[in-house]
mmCIF file of C-alpha atoms and ligand atoms in Angstrom:
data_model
loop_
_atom_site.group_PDB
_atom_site.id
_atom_site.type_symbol
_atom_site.label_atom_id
_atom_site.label_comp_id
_atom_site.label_asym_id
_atom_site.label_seq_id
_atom_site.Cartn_x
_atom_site.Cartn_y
_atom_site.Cartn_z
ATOM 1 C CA UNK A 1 108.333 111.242 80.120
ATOM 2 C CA UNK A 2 104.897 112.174 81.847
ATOM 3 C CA UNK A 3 103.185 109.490 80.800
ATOM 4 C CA UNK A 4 105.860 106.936 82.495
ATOM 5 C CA UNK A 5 105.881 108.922 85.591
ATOM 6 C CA UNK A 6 102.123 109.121 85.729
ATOM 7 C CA UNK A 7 102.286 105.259 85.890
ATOM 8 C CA UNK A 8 104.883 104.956 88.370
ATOM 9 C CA UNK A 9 102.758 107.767 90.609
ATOM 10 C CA UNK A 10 99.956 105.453 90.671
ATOM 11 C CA UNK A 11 102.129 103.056 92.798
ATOM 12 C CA UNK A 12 103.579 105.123 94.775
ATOM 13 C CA UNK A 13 101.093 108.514 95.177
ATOM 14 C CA UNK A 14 97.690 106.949 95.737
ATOM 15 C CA UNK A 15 96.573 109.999 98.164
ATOM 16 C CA UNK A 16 97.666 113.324 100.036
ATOM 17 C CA UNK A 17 99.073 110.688 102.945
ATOM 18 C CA UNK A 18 101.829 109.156 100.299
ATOM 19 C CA UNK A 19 102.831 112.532 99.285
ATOM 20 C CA UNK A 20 103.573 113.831 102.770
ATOM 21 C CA UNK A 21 105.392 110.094 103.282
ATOM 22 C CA UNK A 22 107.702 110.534 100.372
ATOM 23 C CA UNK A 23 108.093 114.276 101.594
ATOM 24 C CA UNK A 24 109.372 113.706 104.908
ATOM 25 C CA UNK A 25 111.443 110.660 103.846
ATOM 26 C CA UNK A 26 113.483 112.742 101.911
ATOM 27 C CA UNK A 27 113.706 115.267 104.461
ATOM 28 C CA UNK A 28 115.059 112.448 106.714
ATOM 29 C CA UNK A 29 117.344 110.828 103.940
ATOM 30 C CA UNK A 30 118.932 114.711 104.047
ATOM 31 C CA UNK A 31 119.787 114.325 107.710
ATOM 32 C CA UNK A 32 117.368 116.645 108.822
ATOM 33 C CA UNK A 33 116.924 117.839 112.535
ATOM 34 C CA UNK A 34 113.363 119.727 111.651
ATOM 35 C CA UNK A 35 110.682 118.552 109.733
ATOM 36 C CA UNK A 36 107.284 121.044 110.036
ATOM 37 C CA UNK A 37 104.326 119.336 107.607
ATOM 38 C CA UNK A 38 102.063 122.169 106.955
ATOM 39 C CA UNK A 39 98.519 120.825 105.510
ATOM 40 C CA UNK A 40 95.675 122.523 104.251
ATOM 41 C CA UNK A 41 92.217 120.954 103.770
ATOM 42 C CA UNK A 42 93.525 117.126 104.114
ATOM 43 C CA UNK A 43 96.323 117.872 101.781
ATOM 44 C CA UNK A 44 93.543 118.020 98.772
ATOM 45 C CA UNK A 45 94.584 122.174 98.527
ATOM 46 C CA UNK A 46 98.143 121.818 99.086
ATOM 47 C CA UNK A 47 100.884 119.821 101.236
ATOM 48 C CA UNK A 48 104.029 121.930 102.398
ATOM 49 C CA UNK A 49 107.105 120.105 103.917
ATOM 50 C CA UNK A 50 109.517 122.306 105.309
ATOM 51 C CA UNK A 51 113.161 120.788 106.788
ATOM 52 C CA UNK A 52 116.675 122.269 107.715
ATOM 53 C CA UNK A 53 118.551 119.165 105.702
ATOM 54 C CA UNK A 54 121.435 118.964 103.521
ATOM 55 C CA UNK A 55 119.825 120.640 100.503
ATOM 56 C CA UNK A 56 120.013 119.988 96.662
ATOM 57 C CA UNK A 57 123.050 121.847 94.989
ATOM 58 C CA UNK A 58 121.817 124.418 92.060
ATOM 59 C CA UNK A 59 123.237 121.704 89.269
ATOM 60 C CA UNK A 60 121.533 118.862 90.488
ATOM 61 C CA UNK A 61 117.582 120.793 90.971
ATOM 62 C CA UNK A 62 116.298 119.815 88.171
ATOM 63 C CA UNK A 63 117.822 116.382 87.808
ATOM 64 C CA UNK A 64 115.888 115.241 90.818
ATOM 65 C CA UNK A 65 112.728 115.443 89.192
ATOM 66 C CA UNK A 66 113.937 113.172 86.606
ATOM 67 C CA UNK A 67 112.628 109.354 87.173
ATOM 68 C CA UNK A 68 115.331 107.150 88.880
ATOM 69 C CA UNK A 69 117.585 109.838 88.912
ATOM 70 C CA UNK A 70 118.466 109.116 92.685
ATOM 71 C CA UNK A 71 121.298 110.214 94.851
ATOM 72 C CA UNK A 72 121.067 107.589 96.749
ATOM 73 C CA UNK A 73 122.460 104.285 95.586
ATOM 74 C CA UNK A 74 124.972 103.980 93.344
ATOM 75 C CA UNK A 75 125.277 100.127 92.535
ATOM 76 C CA UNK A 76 123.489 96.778 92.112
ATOM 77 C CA UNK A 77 124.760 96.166 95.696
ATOM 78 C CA UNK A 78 123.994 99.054 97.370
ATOM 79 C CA UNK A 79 120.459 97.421 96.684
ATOM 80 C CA UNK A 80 121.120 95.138 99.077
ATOM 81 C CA UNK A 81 122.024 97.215 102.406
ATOM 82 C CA UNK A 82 120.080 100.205 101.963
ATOM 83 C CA UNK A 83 120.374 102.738 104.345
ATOM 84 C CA UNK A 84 117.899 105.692 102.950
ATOM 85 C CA UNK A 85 114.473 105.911 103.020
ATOM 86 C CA UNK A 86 114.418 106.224 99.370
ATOM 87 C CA UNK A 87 116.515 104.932 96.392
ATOM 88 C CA UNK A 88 113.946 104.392 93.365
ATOM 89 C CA UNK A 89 114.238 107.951 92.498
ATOM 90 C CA UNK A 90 110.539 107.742 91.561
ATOM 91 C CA UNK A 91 108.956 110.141 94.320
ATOM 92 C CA UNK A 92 109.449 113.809 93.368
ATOM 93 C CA UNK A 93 108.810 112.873 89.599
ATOM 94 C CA UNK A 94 105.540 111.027 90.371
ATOM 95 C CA UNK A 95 104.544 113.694 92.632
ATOM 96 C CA UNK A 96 105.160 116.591 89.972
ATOM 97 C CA UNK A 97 103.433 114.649 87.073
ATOM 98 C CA UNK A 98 100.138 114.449 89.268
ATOM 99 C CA UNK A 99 100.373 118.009 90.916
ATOM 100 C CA UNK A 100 101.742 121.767 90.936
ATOM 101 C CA UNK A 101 105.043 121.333 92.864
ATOM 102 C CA UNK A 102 107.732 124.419 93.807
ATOM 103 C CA UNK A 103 110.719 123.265 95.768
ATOM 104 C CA UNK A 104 113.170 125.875 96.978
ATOM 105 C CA UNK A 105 116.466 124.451 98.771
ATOM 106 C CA UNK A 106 119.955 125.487 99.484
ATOM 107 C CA UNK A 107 122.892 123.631 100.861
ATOM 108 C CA UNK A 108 124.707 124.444 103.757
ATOM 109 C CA UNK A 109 126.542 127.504 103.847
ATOM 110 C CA UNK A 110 125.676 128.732 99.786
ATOM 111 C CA UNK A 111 124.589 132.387 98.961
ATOM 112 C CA UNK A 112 121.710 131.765 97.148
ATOM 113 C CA UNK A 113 119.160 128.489 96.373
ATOM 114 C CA UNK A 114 117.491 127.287 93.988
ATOM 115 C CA UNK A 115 113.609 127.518 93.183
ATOM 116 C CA UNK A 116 111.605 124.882 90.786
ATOM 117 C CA UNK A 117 108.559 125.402 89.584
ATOM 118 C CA UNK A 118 106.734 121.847 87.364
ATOM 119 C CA UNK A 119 103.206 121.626 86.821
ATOM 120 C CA UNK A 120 101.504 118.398 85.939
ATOM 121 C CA UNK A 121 104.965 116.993 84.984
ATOM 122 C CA UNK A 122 106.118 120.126 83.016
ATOM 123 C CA UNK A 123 108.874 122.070 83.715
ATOM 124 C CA UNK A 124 107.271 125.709 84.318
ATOM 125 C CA UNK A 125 110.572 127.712 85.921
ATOM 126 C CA UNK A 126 113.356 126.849 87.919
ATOM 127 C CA UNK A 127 115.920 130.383 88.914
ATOM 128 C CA UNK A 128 117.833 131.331 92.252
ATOM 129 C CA UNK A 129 115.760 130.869 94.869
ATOM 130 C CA UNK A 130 116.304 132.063 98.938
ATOM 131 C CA UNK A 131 119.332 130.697 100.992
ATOM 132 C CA UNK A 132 117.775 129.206 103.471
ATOM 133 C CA UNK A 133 119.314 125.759 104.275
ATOM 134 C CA UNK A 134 117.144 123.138 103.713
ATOM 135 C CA UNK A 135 114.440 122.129 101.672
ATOM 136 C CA UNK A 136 110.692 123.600 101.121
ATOM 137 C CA UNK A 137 108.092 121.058 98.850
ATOM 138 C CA UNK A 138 104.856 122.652 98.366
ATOM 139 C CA UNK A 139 102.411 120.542 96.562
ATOM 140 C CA UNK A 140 99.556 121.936 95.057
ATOM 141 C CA UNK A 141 96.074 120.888 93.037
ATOM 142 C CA UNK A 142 96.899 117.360 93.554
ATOM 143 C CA UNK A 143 95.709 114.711 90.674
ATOM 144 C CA UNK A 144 94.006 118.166 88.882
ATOM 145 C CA UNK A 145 95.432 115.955 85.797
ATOM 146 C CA UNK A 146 94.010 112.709 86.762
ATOM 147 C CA UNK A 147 90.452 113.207 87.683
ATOM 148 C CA UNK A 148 89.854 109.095 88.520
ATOM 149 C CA UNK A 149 92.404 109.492 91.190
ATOM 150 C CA UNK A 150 90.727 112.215 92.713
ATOM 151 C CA UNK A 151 87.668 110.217 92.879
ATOM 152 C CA UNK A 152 88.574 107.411 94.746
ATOM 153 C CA UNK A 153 89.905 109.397 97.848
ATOM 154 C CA UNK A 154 87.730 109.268 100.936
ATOM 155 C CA UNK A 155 86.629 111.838 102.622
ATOM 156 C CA UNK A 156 88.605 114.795 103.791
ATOM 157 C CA UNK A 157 88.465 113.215 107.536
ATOM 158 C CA UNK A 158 89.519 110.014 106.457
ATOM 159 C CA UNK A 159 92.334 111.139 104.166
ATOM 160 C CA UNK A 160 93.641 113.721 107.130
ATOM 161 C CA UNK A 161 93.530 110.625 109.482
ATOM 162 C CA UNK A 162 95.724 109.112 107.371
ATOM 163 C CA UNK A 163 98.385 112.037 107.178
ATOM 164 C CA UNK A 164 98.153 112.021 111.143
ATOM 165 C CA UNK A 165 99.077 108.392 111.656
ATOM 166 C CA UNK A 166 101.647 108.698 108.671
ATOM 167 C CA UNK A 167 103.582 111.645 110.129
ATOM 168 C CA UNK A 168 103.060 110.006 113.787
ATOM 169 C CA UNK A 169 104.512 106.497 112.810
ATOM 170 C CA UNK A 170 107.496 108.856 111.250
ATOM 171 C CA UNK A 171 108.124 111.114 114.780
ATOM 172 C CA UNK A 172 107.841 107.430 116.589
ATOM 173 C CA UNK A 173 110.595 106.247 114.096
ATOM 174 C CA UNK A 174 112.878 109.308 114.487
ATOM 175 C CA UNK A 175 112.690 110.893 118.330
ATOM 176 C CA UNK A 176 116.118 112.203 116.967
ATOM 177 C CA UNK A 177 114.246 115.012 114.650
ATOM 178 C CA UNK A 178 111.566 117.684 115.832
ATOM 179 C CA UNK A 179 108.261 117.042 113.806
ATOM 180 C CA UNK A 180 105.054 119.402 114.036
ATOM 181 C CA UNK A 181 102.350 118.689 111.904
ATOM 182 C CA UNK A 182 99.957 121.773 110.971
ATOM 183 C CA UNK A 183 96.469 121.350 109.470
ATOM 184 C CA UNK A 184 94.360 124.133 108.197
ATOM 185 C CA UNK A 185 96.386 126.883 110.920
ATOM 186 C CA UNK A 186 95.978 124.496 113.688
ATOM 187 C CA UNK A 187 98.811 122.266 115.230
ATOM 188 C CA UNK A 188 98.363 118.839 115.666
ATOM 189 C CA UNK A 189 101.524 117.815 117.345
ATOM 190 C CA UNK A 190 104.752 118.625 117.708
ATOM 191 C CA UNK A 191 107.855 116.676 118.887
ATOM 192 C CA UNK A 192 110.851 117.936 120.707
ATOM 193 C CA UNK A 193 113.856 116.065 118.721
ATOM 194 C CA UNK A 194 115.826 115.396 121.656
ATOM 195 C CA UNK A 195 115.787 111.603 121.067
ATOM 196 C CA UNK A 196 113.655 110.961 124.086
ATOM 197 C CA UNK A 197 110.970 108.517 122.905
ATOM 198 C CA UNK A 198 108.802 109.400 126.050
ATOM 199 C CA UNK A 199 108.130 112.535 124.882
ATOM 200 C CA UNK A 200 106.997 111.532 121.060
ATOM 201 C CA UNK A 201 104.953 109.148 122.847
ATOM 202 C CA UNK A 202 103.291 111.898 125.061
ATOM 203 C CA UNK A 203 103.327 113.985 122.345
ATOM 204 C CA UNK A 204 101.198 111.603 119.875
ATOM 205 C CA UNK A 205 98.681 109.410 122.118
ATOM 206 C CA UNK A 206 98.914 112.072 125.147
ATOM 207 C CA UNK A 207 100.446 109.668 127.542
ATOM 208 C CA UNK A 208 103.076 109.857 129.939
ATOM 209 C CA UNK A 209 105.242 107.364 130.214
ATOM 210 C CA UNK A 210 106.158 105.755 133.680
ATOM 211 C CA UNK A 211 103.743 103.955 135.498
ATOM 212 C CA UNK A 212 101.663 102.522 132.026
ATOM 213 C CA UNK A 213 104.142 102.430 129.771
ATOM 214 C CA UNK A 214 107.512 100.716 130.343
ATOM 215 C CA UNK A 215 110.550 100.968 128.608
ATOM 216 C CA UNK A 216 112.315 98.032 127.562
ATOM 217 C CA UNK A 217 115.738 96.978 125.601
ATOM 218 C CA UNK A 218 117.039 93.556 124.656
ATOM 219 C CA UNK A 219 119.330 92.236 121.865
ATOM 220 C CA UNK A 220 121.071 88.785 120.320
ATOM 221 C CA UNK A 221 124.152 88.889 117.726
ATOM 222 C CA UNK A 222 121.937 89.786 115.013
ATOM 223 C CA UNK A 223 119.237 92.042 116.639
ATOM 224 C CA UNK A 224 119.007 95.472 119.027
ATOM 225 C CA UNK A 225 115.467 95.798 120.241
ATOM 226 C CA UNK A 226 114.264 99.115 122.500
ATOM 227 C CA UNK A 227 111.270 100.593 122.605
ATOM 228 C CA UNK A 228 107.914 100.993 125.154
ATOM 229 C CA UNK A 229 104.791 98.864 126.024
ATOM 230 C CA UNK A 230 101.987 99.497 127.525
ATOM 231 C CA UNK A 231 100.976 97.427 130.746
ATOM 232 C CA UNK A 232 98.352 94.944 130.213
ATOM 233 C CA UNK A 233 96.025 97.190 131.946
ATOM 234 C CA UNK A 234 96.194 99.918 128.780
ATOM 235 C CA UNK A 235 94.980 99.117 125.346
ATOM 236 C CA UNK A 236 92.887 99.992 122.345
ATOM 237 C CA UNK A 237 90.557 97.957 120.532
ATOM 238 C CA UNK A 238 92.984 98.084 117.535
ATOM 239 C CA UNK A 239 96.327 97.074 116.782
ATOM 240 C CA UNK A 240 97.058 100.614 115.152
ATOM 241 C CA UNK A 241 98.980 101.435 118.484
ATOM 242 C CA UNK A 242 101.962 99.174 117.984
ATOM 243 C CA UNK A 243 104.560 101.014 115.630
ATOM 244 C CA UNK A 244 107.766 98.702 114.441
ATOM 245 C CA UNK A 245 110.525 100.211 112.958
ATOM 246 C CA UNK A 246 113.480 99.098 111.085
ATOM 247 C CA UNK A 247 116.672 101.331 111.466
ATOM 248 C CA UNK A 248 114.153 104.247 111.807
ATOM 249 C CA UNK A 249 111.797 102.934 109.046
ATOM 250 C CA UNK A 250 108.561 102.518 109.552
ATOM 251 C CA UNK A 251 107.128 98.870 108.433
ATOM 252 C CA UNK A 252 104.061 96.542 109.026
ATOM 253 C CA UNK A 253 104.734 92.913 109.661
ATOM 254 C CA UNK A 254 102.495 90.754 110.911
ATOM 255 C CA UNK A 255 104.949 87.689 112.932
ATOM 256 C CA UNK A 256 106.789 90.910 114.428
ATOM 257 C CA UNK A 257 103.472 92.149 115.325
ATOM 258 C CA UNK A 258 102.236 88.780 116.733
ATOM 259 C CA UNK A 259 105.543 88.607 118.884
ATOM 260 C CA UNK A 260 104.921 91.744 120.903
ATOM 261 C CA UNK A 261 101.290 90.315 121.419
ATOM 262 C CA UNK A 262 103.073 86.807 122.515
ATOM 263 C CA UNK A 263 104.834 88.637 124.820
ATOM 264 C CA UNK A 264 101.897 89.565 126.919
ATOM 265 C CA UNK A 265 101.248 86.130 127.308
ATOM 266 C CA UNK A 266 97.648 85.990 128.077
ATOM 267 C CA UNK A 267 97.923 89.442 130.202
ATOM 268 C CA UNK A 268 95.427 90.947 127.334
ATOM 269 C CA UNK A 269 91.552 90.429 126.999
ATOM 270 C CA UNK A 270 90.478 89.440 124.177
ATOM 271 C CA UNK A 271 90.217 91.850 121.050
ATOM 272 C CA UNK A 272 92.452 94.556 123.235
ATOM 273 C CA UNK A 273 95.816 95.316 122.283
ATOM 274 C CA UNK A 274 98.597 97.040 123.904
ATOM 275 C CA UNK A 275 100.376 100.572 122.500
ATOM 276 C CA UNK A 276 103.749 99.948 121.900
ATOM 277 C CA UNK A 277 106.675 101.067 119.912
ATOM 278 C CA UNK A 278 109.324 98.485 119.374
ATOM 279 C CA UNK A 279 112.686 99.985 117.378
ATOM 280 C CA UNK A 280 114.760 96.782 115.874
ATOM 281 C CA UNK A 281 118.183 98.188 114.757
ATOM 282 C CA UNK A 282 119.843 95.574 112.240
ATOM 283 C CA UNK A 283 122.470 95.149 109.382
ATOM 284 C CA UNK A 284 120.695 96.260 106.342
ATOM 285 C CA UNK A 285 122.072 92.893 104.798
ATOM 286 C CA UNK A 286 119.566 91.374 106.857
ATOM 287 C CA UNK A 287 116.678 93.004 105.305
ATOM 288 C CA UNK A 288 115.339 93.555 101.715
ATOM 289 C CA UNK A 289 113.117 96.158 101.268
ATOM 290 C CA UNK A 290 112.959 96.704 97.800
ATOM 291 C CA UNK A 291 109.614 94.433 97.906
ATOM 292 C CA UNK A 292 106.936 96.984 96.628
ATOM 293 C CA UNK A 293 107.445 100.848 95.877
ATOM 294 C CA UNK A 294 105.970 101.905 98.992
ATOM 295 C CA UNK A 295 108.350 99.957 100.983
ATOM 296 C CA UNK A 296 105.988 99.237 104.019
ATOM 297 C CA UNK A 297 105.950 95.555 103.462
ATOM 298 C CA UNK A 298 109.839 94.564 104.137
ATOM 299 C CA UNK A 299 111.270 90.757 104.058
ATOM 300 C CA UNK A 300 113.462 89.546 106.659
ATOM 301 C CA UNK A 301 116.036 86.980 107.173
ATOM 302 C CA UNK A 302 115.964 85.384 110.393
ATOM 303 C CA UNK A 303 112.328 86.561 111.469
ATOM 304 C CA UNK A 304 111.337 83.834 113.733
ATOM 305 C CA UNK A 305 114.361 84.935 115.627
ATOM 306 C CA UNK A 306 113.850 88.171 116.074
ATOM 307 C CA UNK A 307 110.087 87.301 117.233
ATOM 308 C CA UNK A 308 111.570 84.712 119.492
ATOM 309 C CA UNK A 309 113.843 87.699 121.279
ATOM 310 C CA UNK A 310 110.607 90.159 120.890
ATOM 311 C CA UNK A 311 108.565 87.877 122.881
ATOM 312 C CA UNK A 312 110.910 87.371 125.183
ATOM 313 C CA UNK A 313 112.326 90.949 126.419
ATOM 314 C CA UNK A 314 108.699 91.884 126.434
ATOM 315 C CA UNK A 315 107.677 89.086 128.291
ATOM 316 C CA UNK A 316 110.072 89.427 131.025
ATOM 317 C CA UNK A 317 109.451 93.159 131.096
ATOM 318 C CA UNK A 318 105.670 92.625 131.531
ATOM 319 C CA UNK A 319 106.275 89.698 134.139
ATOM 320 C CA UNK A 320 108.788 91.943 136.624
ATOM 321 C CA UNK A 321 106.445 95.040 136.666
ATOM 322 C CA UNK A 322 103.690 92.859 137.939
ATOM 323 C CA UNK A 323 105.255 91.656 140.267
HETATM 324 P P1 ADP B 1 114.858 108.963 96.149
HETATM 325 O O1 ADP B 1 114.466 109.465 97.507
HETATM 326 O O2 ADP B 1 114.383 107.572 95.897
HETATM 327 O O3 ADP B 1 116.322 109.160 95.850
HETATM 328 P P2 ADP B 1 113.146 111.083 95.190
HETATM 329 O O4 ADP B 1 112.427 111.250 93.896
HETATM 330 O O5 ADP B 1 112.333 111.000 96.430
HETATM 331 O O6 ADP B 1 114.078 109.820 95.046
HETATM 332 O O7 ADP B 1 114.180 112.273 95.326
HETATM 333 C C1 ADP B 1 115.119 112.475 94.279
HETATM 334 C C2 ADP B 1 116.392 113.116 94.802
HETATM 335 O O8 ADP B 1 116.139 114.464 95.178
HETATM 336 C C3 ADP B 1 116.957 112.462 96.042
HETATM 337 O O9 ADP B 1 117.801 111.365 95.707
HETATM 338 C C4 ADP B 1 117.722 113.608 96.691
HETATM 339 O O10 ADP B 1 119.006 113.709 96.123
HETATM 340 C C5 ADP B 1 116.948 114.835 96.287
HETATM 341 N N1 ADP B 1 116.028 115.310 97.355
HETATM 342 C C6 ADP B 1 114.677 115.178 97.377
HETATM 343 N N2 ADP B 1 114.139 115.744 98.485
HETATM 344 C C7 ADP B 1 115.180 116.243 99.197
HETATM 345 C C8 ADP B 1 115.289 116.958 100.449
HETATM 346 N N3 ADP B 1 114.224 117.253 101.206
HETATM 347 N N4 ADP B 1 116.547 117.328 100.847
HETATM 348 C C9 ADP B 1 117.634 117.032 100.098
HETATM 349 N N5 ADP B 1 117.595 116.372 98.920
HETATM 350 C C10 ADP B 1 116.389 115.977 98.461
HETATM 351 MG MG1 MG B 2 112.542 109.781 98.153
#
């Protein structure tokens, strides 16, 4: 149904940034080591996500472009401890009905792949494709079908802005996979996937870690913290430079946020805050993130504990390098 998945792309697809979220998500939901995000002209002329994953089997191509036909979860309680990146089912379909989409993939060790071909939410081809393992999305005249969408995008600068930070707050979530992001022939950055968080830091904001940026790693019975802060002496006038994840999700929350601030006591000046990347590794019991489609915005049991141990690790970490 086009119509239905128009709807549910206008939750979940507002711009070329969602597209290359939803992209890479799966990529990472297929256990992929590589992940190359190939962009031309903000993502308005096409997106291309290219990963060496676990692939879709020939049977099960089309399927995936059919809404809430997910792999993913299974039951009403796998709702409640999920461990992908996605589970509505409702990306690839939204994406198609809004957009020219081809998707070749192949599973490990098959002869030949599969190639789809949907345009604007119609099925146009889908055949053998190459047998190269992994998966290759290439999205094309996005929202040609839904004209008031295009409209309300900002400008190409401001929509490849957002693509940056999207794909950066990704790398920062996942050291463990090699990212490079391409726009228009030009790298933008590329990440080594050797699970050393140094180097996606250096790689992103150009800084190298040891004197100005500290590592640090703390946990209680519920909660594993790790991650790096800046010393009081570097900040930005923004908090855009602190990145929380969630068992390698990205997520915005504003007492987890406040906590890392806390933790600098009052080190900072005022409107300057610090670059950090704090990684919380929990039981997916103790977080629901099936709060809105785009699954930024997660709820937490036990919060004020985990900002009370946030503060903390960071404060001590901040209070024995100044010594
Ligand atoms: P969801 O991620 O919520 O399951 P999507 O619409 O994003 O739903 O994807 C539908 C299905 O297509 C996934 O459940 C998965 O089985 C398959 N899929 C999509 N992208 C990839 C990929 N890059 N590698 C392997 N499988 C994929
Ligand atoms: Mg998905």
């Amino acid at each position: 149904n086009v119509l239905a998945d128009q709807i549910a792309a206008g939750e979940v697809i507002e711009r070329p940034a969602s597209i290359v979220k939803e992209l890479v998500e799966n990529s990472l939901d297929a256990n992929s080591k590589r992940i190359d995000i190939i962009v031309e002209n903000s993502g308005l002329d096409s997106i291309r996500v290219i990963d060496d994953g676990s692939g879709i089997a020939d049977d099960d191509v089309e399927i995936a472009f059919k809404r809430h036909a997910t792999s993913k979860i299974t039951t009403r309680r796998d709702l409640f401890k999920v461990r992908t990146m996605g589970f509505r089912g409702e990306a690839l379909p939204s994406i198609a009905s809004v957009a020219d989409v081809t998707l070749t993939t192949a599973t490990p060790g098959s002869t030949t792949g599969s190639l789809i071909h949907i345009h604007g939410g119609e099925l146009v081809d889908v055949k053998p494709g190459p047998a190269r393992q992994g998966t290759d999305v290439v999205v094309r005249e996005l929202f040609f079908n839904t004209p008031a969408r295009l409209k309300y995008l900002k400008s190409p600068q401001t929509e490849l802005a957002r693509i940056t930070d999207i794909v950066n707050r990704l790398a920062l979530a996942n050291p463990q996979v090699a990212f490079s992001l391409t726009h228009n022939n030009k790298e933008l950055f590329r990440t080594a996937g050797n699970d050393n968080l140094q180097q996606v830091v250096a790689a992103i904001y150009g800084i190298q870690v040891g004197k100005k940026m500290l590592p640090f790693a703390g946990e209680d019975n519920d909660f594993k913290i790790s991650g790096l802060v800046s010393l009081p002496e570097l900040t930005r006038a923004s908090r855009q430079y602190i990145t929380i994840t969630i068992n390698h999700r990205y997520i915005r929350n504003f007492e987890l946020t406040k906590a890392i601030i806390n933790g600098y006591e009052s080190k900072l000046m005022v409107g300057r805050y610090p670059i950090a990347v704090l990684n919380i590794q929990l039981d997916p019991v103790l977080v629901d993130v099936n709060v809105h489609p785009a699954k930024r915005e997660v709820r937490l049991s036990k919060e004020p504990q985990l900002a009370e141990l946030i503060a903390k690790v960071i404060r001590q970490r901040i209070s024995t390098e100044n010594l």
